[in-house]
PDB file of C-alpha atoms in Angstrom:
ATOM      1  CA  LEU A   1       4.350  -0.370  24.440  1.00  0.00           C
ATOM      2  CA  LEU A   2       3.374  -3.995  23.685  1.00  0.00           C
ATOM      3  CA  MET A   3       0.086  -4.294  21.805  1.00  0.00           C
ATOM      4  CA  ASP A   4      -1.272  -7.721  20.877  1.00  0.00           C
ATOM      5  CA  GLU A   5      -4.259  -7.499  18.478  1.00  0.00           C
ATOM      6  CA  PRO A   6      -5.428  -4.317  20.262  1.00  0.00           C
ATOM      7  CA  LEU A   7      -8.184  -3.430  17.778  1.00  0.00           C
ATOM      8  CA  ALA A   8      -9.383  -6.938  16.902  1.00  0.00           C
ATOM      9  CA  ALA A   9     -12.630  -6.722  18.915  1.00  0.00           C
ATOM     10  CA  LEU A  10     -13.589  -3.212  17.787  1.00  0.00           C
ATOM     11  CA  ASP A  11     -15.916  -2.079  15.019  1.00  0.00           C
ATOM     12  CA  GLY A  12     -14.767   0.148  12.156  1.00  0.00           C
ATOM     13  CA  PRO A  13     -15.652   3.559  13.647  1.00  0.00           C
ATOM     14  CA  ARG A  14     -13.870   2.770  16.928  1.00  0.00           C
ATOM     15  CA  LYS A  15     -10.768   1.657  15.008  1.00  0.00           C
ATOM     16  CA  ASP A  16     -10.889   4.895  13.022  1.00  0.00           C
ATOM     17  CA  ASN A  17     -10.885   6.836  16.302  1.00  0.00           C
ATOM     18  CA  ILE A  18      -7.970   4.962  17.880  1.00  0.00           C
ATOM     19  CA  LEU A  19      -5.547   4.576  14.956  1.00  0.00           C
ATOM     20  CA  PRO A  20      -4.723   8.318  14.707  1.00  0.00           C
ATOM     21  CA  TYR A  21      -3.967   8.300  18.443  1.00  0.00           C
ATOM     22  CA  LEU A  22      -1.531   5.400  17.976  1.00  0.00           C
ATOM     23  CA  GLU A  23       0.080   7.251  15.061  1.00  0.00           C
ATOM     24  CA  ARG A  24       0.641  10.262  17.323  1.00  0.00           C
ATOM     25  CA  LEU A  25       2.132   8.046  20.038  1.00  0.00           C
ATOM     26  CA  LYS A  26       4.602   6.581  17.569  1.00  0.00           C
ATOM     27  CA  SER A  27       5.663   9.747  15.802  1.00  0.00           C
ATOM     28  CA  GLY A  28       5.187  12.348  18.538  1.00  0.00           C
ATOM     29  CA  ALA A  29       7.835  14.062  20.618  1.00  0.00           C
ATOM     30  CA  ALA A  30       8.098  11.049  22.923  1.00  0.00           C
ATOM     31  CA  GLY A  31       8.803   8.692  20.013  1.00  0.00           C
ATOM     32  CA  LEU A  32       7.288   5.816  21.966  1.00  0.00           C
ATOM     33  CA  PRO A  33       8.520   2.413  20.680  1.00  0.00           C
ATOM     34  CA  ILE A  34       5.631   0.047  19.931  1.00  0.00           C
ATOM     35  CA  LEU A  35       5.672  -3.699  19.353  1.00  0.00           C
ATOM     36  CA  TYR A  36       2.410  -4.222  17.499  1.00  0.00           C
ATOM     37  CA  VAL A  37       1.027  -7.694  16.763  1.00  0.00           C
ATOM     38  CA  SER A  38      -1.810  -7.931  14.254  1.00  0.00           C
ATOM     39  CA  HIS A  39      -3.281  -9.828  11.321  1.00  0.00           C
ATOM     40  CA  ALA A  40      -4.738  -6.609   9.880  1.00  0.00           C
ATOM     41  CA  LEU A  41      -2.367  -5.297   7.217  1.00  0.00           C
ATOM     42  CA  ASP A  42      -4.153  -1.933   6.992  1.00  0.00           C
ATOM     43  CA  GLU A  43      -3.226  -1.288  10.626  1.00  0.00           C
ATOM     44  CA  ILE A  44       0.334  -2.485  10.083  1.00  0.00           C
ATOM     45  CA  ALA A  45       0.752  -0.371   6.945  1.00  0.00           C
ATOM     46  CA  ARG A  46      -0.262   2.760   8.853  1.00  0.00           C
ATOM     47  CA  LEU A  47       1.812   2.191  11.971  1.00  0.00           C
ATOM     48  CA  ALA A  48       4.883   0.045  11.293  1.00  0.00           C
ATOM     49  CA  ASP A  49       8.376   1.133  10.287  1.00  0.00           C
ATOM     50  CA  GLN A  50       9.898  -2.345  10.557  1.00  0.00           C
ATOM     51  CA  LEU A  51       7.882  -5.485   9.840  1.00  0.00           C
ATOM     52  CA  VAL A  52       8.434  -9.103  10.857  1.00  0.00           C
ATOM     53  CA  ILE A  53       6.161 -11.750   9.322  1.00  0.00           C
ATOM     54  CA  LEU A  54       5.867 -15.021  11.223  1.00  0.00           C
ATOM     55  CA  SER A  55       4.790 -18.291   9.643  1.00  0.00           C
ATOM     56  CA  LYS A  56       4.528 -21.540  11.597  1.00  0.00           C
ATOM     57  CA  GLY A  57       6.490 -20.047  14.469  1.00  0.00           C
ATOM     58  CA  LYS A  58       9.426 -18.886  12.326  1.00  0.00           C
ATOM     59  CA  ILE A  59      10.431 -15.576  10.747  1.00  0.00           C
ATOM     60  CA  ALA A  60       9.389 -15.705   7.098  1.00  0.00           C
ATOM     61  CA  ALA A  61      10.308 -12.125   6.195  1.00  0.00           C
ATOM     62  CA  SER A  62      11.604  -9.025   7.940  1.00  0.00           C
ATOM     63  CA  GLY A  63      12.773  -5.527   7.128  1.00  0.00           C
ATOM     64  CA  SER A  64      11.415  -2.105   6.232  1.00  0.00           C
ATOM     65  CA  ILE A  65       7.630  -1.955   5.876  1.00  0.00           C
ATOM     66  CA  PHE A  66       8.107  -0.547   2.369  1.00  0.00           C
ATOM     67  CA  ASP A  67      10.430  -3.344   1.241  1.00  0.00           C
ATOM     68  CA  VAL A  68       8.627  -6.285   2.834  1.00  0.00           C
ATOM     69  CA  LEU A  69       5.106  -5.461   1.663  1.00  0.00           C
ATOM     70  CA  ALA A  70       6.327  -4.772  -1.894  1.00  0.00           C
ATOM     71  CA  ASP A  71       8.017  -8.187  -2.145  1.00  0.00           C
ATOM     72  CA  PRO A  72       6.030 -10.599  -4.357  1.00  0.00           C
ATOM     73  CA  ALA A  73       7.288 -13.513  -2.264  1.00  0.00           C
ATOM     74  CA  ILE A  74       5.144 -12.509   0.721  1.00  0.00           C
ATOM     75  CA  VAL A  75       1.833 -12.688  -1.174  1.00  0.00           C
ATOM     76  CA  PRO A  76       1.195 -16.327  -0.134  1.00  0.00           C
ATOM     77  CA  LEU A  77       1.973 -15.377   3.474  1.00  0.00           C
ATOM     78  CA  VAL A  78      -0.437 -12.452   3.794  1.00  0.00           C
ATOM     79  CA  GLY A  79      -3.059 -13.618   1.300  1.00  0.00           C
ATOM     80  CA  VAL A  80      -3.875 -12.264  -2.143  1.00  0.00           C
ATOM     81  CA  ARG A  81      -6.697 -10.049  -0.820  1.00  0.00           C
ATOM     82  CA  GLN A  82      -4.486  -8.205   1.669  1.00  0.00           C
ATOM     83  CA  ALA A  83      -1.262  -8.082  -0.340  1.00  0.00           C
ATOM     84  CA  GLY A  84      -0.195  -4.584  -1.290  1.00  0.00           C
ATOM     85  CA  ALA A  85       2.620  -2.075  -0.955  1.00  0.00           C
ATOM     86  CA  VAL A  86       2.885   1.153   1.042  1.00  0.00           C
ATOM     87  CA  LEU A  87       3.276   4.297  -1.039  1.00  0.00           C
ATOM     88  CA  GLN A  88       4.335   7.631   0.473  1.00  0.00           C
ATOM     89  CA  ALA A  89       2.809  10.871  -0.791  1.00  0.00           C
ATOM     90  CA  THR A  90       2.628  14.535   0.191  1.00  0.00           C
ATOM     91  CA  VAL A  91      -0.740  16.276   0.355  1.00  0.00           C
ATOM     92  CA  MET A  92      -0.688  19.145  -2.156  1.00  0.00           C
ATOM     93  CA  GLU A  93      -4.237  20.494  -2.061  1.00  0.00           C
ATOM     94  CA  HIS A  94      -7.841  19.688  -1.163  1.00  0.00           C
ATOM     95  CA  GLY A  95     -10.507  20.289  -3.792  1.00  0.00           C
ATOM     96  CA  ASP A  96     -13.979  21.627  -3.084  1.00  0.00           C
ATOM     97  CA  ASP A  97     -15.396  18.357  -4.428  1.00  0.00           C
ATOM     98  CA  GLY A  98     -13.710  16.285  -1.695  1.00  0.00           C
ATOM     99  CA  ILE A  99     -10.881  15.083  -3.934  1.00  0.00           C
ATOM    100  CA  SER A 100      -7.336  15.743  -2.751  1.00  0.00           C
ATOM    101  CA  THR A 101      -4.203  15.929  -4.879  1.00  0.00           C
ATOM    102  CA  LEU A 102      -1.111  14.158  -3.571  1.00  0.00           C
ATOM    103  CA  LYS A 103       2.422  14.102  -4.911  1.00  0.00           C
ATOM    104  CA  THR A 104       4.464  10.916  -5.152  1.00  0.00           C
ATOM    105  CA  ASN A 105       7.945  10.447  -6.596  1.00  0.00           C
ATOM    106  CA  ALA A 106       6.425   9.137  -9.829  1.00  0.00           C
ATOM    107  CA  GLY A 107       3.721  11.799 -10.220  1.00  0.00           C
ATOM    108  CA  THR A 108       0.498  13.128  -8.736  1.00  0.00           C
ATOM    109  CA  ILE A 109      -2.540  11.129  -7.756  1.00  0.00           C
ATOM    110  CA  GLU A 110      -6.040  12.167  -6.711  1.00  0.00           C
ATOM    111  CA  LEU A 111      -7.893  10.543  -3.814  1.00  0.00           C
ATOM    112  CA  PRO A 112     -11.051  11.107  -1.766  1.00  0.00           C
ATOM    113  CA  GLY A 113     -11.148  10.923   2.032  1.00  0.00           C
ATOM    114  CA  VAL A 114      -7.769  12.524   2.757  1.00  0.00           C
ATOM    115  CA  ALA A 115      -8.099  14.408   6.059  1.00  0.00           C
ATOM    116  CA  ALA A 116      -4.428  15.331   6.521  1.00  0.00           C
ATOM    117  CA  PRO A 117      -3.461  19.021   6.149  1.00  0.00           C
ATOM    118  CA  VAL A 118      -1.670  20.309   3.049  1.00  0.00           C
ATOM    119  CA  GLY A 119       2.058  19.572   3.281  1.00  0.00           C
ATOM    120  CA  THR A 120       1.596  16.393   5.329  1.00  0.00           C
ATOM    121  CA  LEU A 121       3.461  13.242   4.331  1.00  0.00           C
ATOM    122  CA  VAL A 122       1.009  10.342   4.333  1.00  0.00           C
ATOM    123  CA  ARG A 123       1.132   6.601   3.722  1.00  0.00           C
ATOM    124  CA  LEU A 124      -1.167   4.846   1.291  1.00  0.00           C
ATOM    125  CA  HIS A 125      -1.753   1.101   1.467  1.00  0.00           C
ATOM    126  CA  VAL A 126      -2.291   0.246  -2.203  1.00  0.00           C
ATOM    127  CA  LEU A 127      -3.630  -3.275  -2.642  1.00  0.00           C
ATOM    128  CA  ALA A 128      -1.971  -5.326  -5.386  1.00  0.00           C
ATOM    129  CA  GLN A 129      -5.349  -6.371  -6.781  1.00  0.00           C
ATOM    130  CA  ASP A 130      -6.237  -2.688  -7.336  1.00  0.00           C
ATOM    131  CA  VAL A 131      -3.245  -1.925  -9.580  1.00  0.00           C
ATOM    132  CA  ILE A 132      -3.822  -2.268 -13.339  1.00  0.00           C
ATOM    133  CA  LEU A 133      -0.855  -2.396 -15.723  1.00  0.00           C
ATOM    134  CA  SER A 134      -0.581  -1.083 -19.288  1.00  0.00           C
ATOM    135  CA  ARG A 135       2.402  -1.119 -21.658  1.00  0.00           C
ATOM    136  CA  THR A 136       1.344   2.284 -23.058  1.00  0.00           C
ATOM    137  CA  ARG A 137      -0.084   5.283 -21.223  1.00  0.00           C
ATOM    138  CA  PRO A 138      -3.852   4.750 -21.324  1.00  0.00           C
ATOM    139  CA  THR A 139      -6.315   7.496 -22.245  1.00  0.00           C
ATOM    140  CA  GLY A 140     -10.044   7.934 -21.819  1.00  0.00           C
ATOM    141  CA  LEU A 141     -10.153   6.328 -18.361  1.00  0.00           C
ATOM    142  CA  SER A 142     -12.240   7.394 -15.387  1.00  0.00           C
ATOM    143  CA  SER A 143      -9.092   7.081 -13.257  1.00  0.00           C
ATOM    144  CA  VAL A 144      -6.461   9.818 -13.559  1.00  0.00           C
ATOM    145  CA  ASN A 145      -4.022   8.035 -11.260  1.00  0.00           C
ATOM    146  CA  ILE A 146      -1.539   6.779 -13.843  1.00  0.00           C
ATOM    147  CA  LEU A 147       2.084   6.378 -12.736  1.00  0.00           C
ATOM    148  CA  PRO A 148       5.065   5.333 -14.884  1.00  0.00           C
ATOM    149  CA  VAL A 149       6.719   2.266 -13.344  1.00  0.00           C
ATOM    150  CA  THR A 150       9.451  -0.246 -14.104  1.00  0.00           C
ATOM    151  CA  VAL A 151       9.021  -3.971 -13.517  1.00  0.00           C
ATOM    152  CA  LYS A 152      11.507  -5.173 -10.888  1.00  0.00           C
ATOM    153  CA  SER A 153      10.539  -8.817 -10.537  1.00  0.00           C
ATOM    154  CA  ILE A 154       7.706 -11.235 -11.264  1.00  0.00           C
ATOM    155  CA  ARG A 155       6.592 -14.149  -9.129  1.00  0.00           C
ATOM    156  CA  THR A 156       4.213 -16.792 -10.432  1.00  0.00           C
ATOM    157  CA  GLY A 157       2.667 -19.442  -8.229  1.00  0.00           C
ATOM    158  CA  ASP A 158       0.775 -22.668  -8.774  1.00  0.00           C
ATOM    159  CA  GLY A 159      -2.406 -20.815  -9.728  1.00  0.00           C
ATOM    160  CA  PRO A 160      -3.257 -18.460 -12.595  1.00  0.00           C
ATOM    161  CA  GLY A 161      -2.013 -15.310 -10.838  1.00  0.00           C
ATOM    162  CA  ALA A 162       1.303 -13.455 -10.824  1.00  0.00           C
ATOM    163  CA  ALA A 163       2.666 -10.890  -8.363  1.00  0.00           C
ATOM    164  CA  ILE A 164       4.753  -8.107  -9.878  1.00  0.00           C
ATOM    165  CA  SER A 165       7.137  -5.814  -7.992  1.00  0.00           C
ATOM    166  CA  LEU A 166       7.247  -2.313  -9.487  1.00  0.00           C
ATOM    167  CA  ASP A 167       9.628   0.622  -9.098  1.00  0.00           C
ATOM    168  CA  ALA A 168       7.815   3.974  -9.158  1.00  0.00           C
ATOM    169  CA  ALA A 169      10.686   6.485  -9.278  1.00  0.00           C
ATOM    170  CA  GLY A 170      12.177   5.057  -6.107  1.00  0.00           C
ATOM    171  CA  ASP A 171       8.881   4.143  -4.456  1.00  0.00           C
ATOM    172  CA  GLN A 172       7.546   0.609  -4.624  1.00  0.00           C
ATOM    173  CA  LEU A 173       4.240  -0.825  -5.759  1.00  0.00           C
ATOM    174  CA  LEU A 174       2.923  -4.363  -6.028  1.00  0.00           C
ATOM    175  CA  ALA A 175       0.520  -5.534  -8.732  1.00  0.00           C
ATOM    176  CA  ARG A 176      -1.354  -8.782  -9.060  1.00  0.00           C
ATOM    177  CA  VAL A 177      -2.397  -9.849 -12.551  1.00  0.00           C
ATOM    178  CA  THR A 178      -2.953 -13.130 -14.319  1.00  0.00           C
ATOM    179  CA  ALA A 179      -0.044 -15.124 -15.677  1.00  0.00           C
ATOM    180  CA  ARG A 180      -1.727 -14.821 -19.062  1.00  0.00           C
ATOM    181  CA  ALA A 181      -1.549 -11.013 -18.796  1.00  0.00           C
ATOM    182  CA  VAL A 182       2.183 -11.278 -18.062  1.00  0.00           C
ATOM    183  CA  GLN A 183       2.629 -13.177 -21.318  1.00  0.00           C
ATOM    184  CA  ASP A 184       0.298 -10.970 -23.369  1.00  0.00           C
ATOM    185  CA  LEU A 185       1.993  -7.766 -22.174  1.00  0.00           C
ATOM    186  CA  GLU A 186       5.444  -9.364 -22.461  1.00  0.00           C
ATOM    187  CA  LEU A 187       6.311  -8.262 -18.940  1.00  0.00           C
ATOM    188  CA  THR A 188       9.846  -8.984 -17.763  1.00  0.00           C
ATOM    189  CA  ALA A 189      12.258  -7.315 -15.362  1.00  0.00           C
ATOM    190  CA  GLY A 190      13.251  -3.903 -16.681  1.00  0.00           C
ATOM    191  CA  VAL A 191      10.135  -3.301 -18.775  1.00  0.00           C
ATOM    192  CA  ILE A 192       8.651   0.197 -18.425  1.00  0.00           C
ATOM    193  CA  CYS A 193       4.868   0.364 -18.169  1.00  0.00           C
ATOM    194  CA  PHE A 194       2.090   2.321 -16.455  1.00  0.00           C
ATOM    195  CA  ALA A 195       0.289   1.539 -13.208  1.00  0.00           C
ATOM    196  CA  VAL A 196      -3.345   2.629 -12.971  1.00  0.00           C
ATOM    197  CA  ILE A 197      -4.756   3.036  -9.458  1.00  0.00           C
ATOM    198  CA  LYS A 198      -8.492   3.589  -9.028  1.00  0.00           C
ATOM    199  CA  ALA A 199      -9.016   6.464  -6.570  1.00  0.00           C
ATOM    200  CA  THR A 200     -11.904   4.860  -4.709  1.00  0.00           C
ATOM    201  CA  SER A 201      -9.941   1.642  -4.155  1.00  0.00           C
ATOM    202  CA  ILE A 202      -7.849   3.312  -1.427  1.00  0.00           C
ATOM    203  CA  ALA A 203     -10.141   3.652   1.570  1.00  0.00           C
ATOM    204  CA  ALA A 204      -9.716   6.451   4.102  1.00  0.00           C
ATOM    205  CA  THR A 205      -8.732   3.784   6.635  1.00  0.00           C
ATOM    206  CA  SER A 206      -5.784   2.884   4.384  1.00  0.00           C
ATOM    207  CA  ILE A 207      -4.373   6.414   4.580  1.00  0.00           C
ATOM    208  CA  GLY A 208      -2.069   7.034   7.533  1.00  0.00           C
ATOM    209  CA  ARG A 209       0.585   9.462   8.702  1.00  0.00           C
TER     210      ARG A 209
END
């Protein structure tokens, strides 16, 4: 199935209706192969297994969706607002207050808007700008989503920002902080720190199967 910007002209609710159908097409019994062309990384993060990024008519990056989106080098290609890694998690339980508990390799996280049944493996598109780093485990925060991570690599550009690749017990995250924060926290490859993810920063549309 060849799909070229199939949802570009649709509003949010219509996209929300169609994306689960495309997920079922991809992962159902038929296992229908899909070549999906889009500028919307939320759609790509939910649907793709392999990702090819084109820039000026040439392949700029390619590989597993998990590896490519977690690579700091692609931030200039996708834009700082869309840059972010894909994290896999298993739905453990749904609370009466609308908050669900999910298990990742690095620990549990709590999120609203998770419609998948208990036991389902889901994908979370975690934007780099929504990941906060701390050298020590923080306390007294409104967010309980605190995962131990190890810095894999750091990429600084011409501006004041830095993109940091993180290992979360085998999963991958991407954080974007200031270059000053990198210096103040003394972040280098191999440093162990903590990633804080605000629950409401991951929209329901960024949660796929």
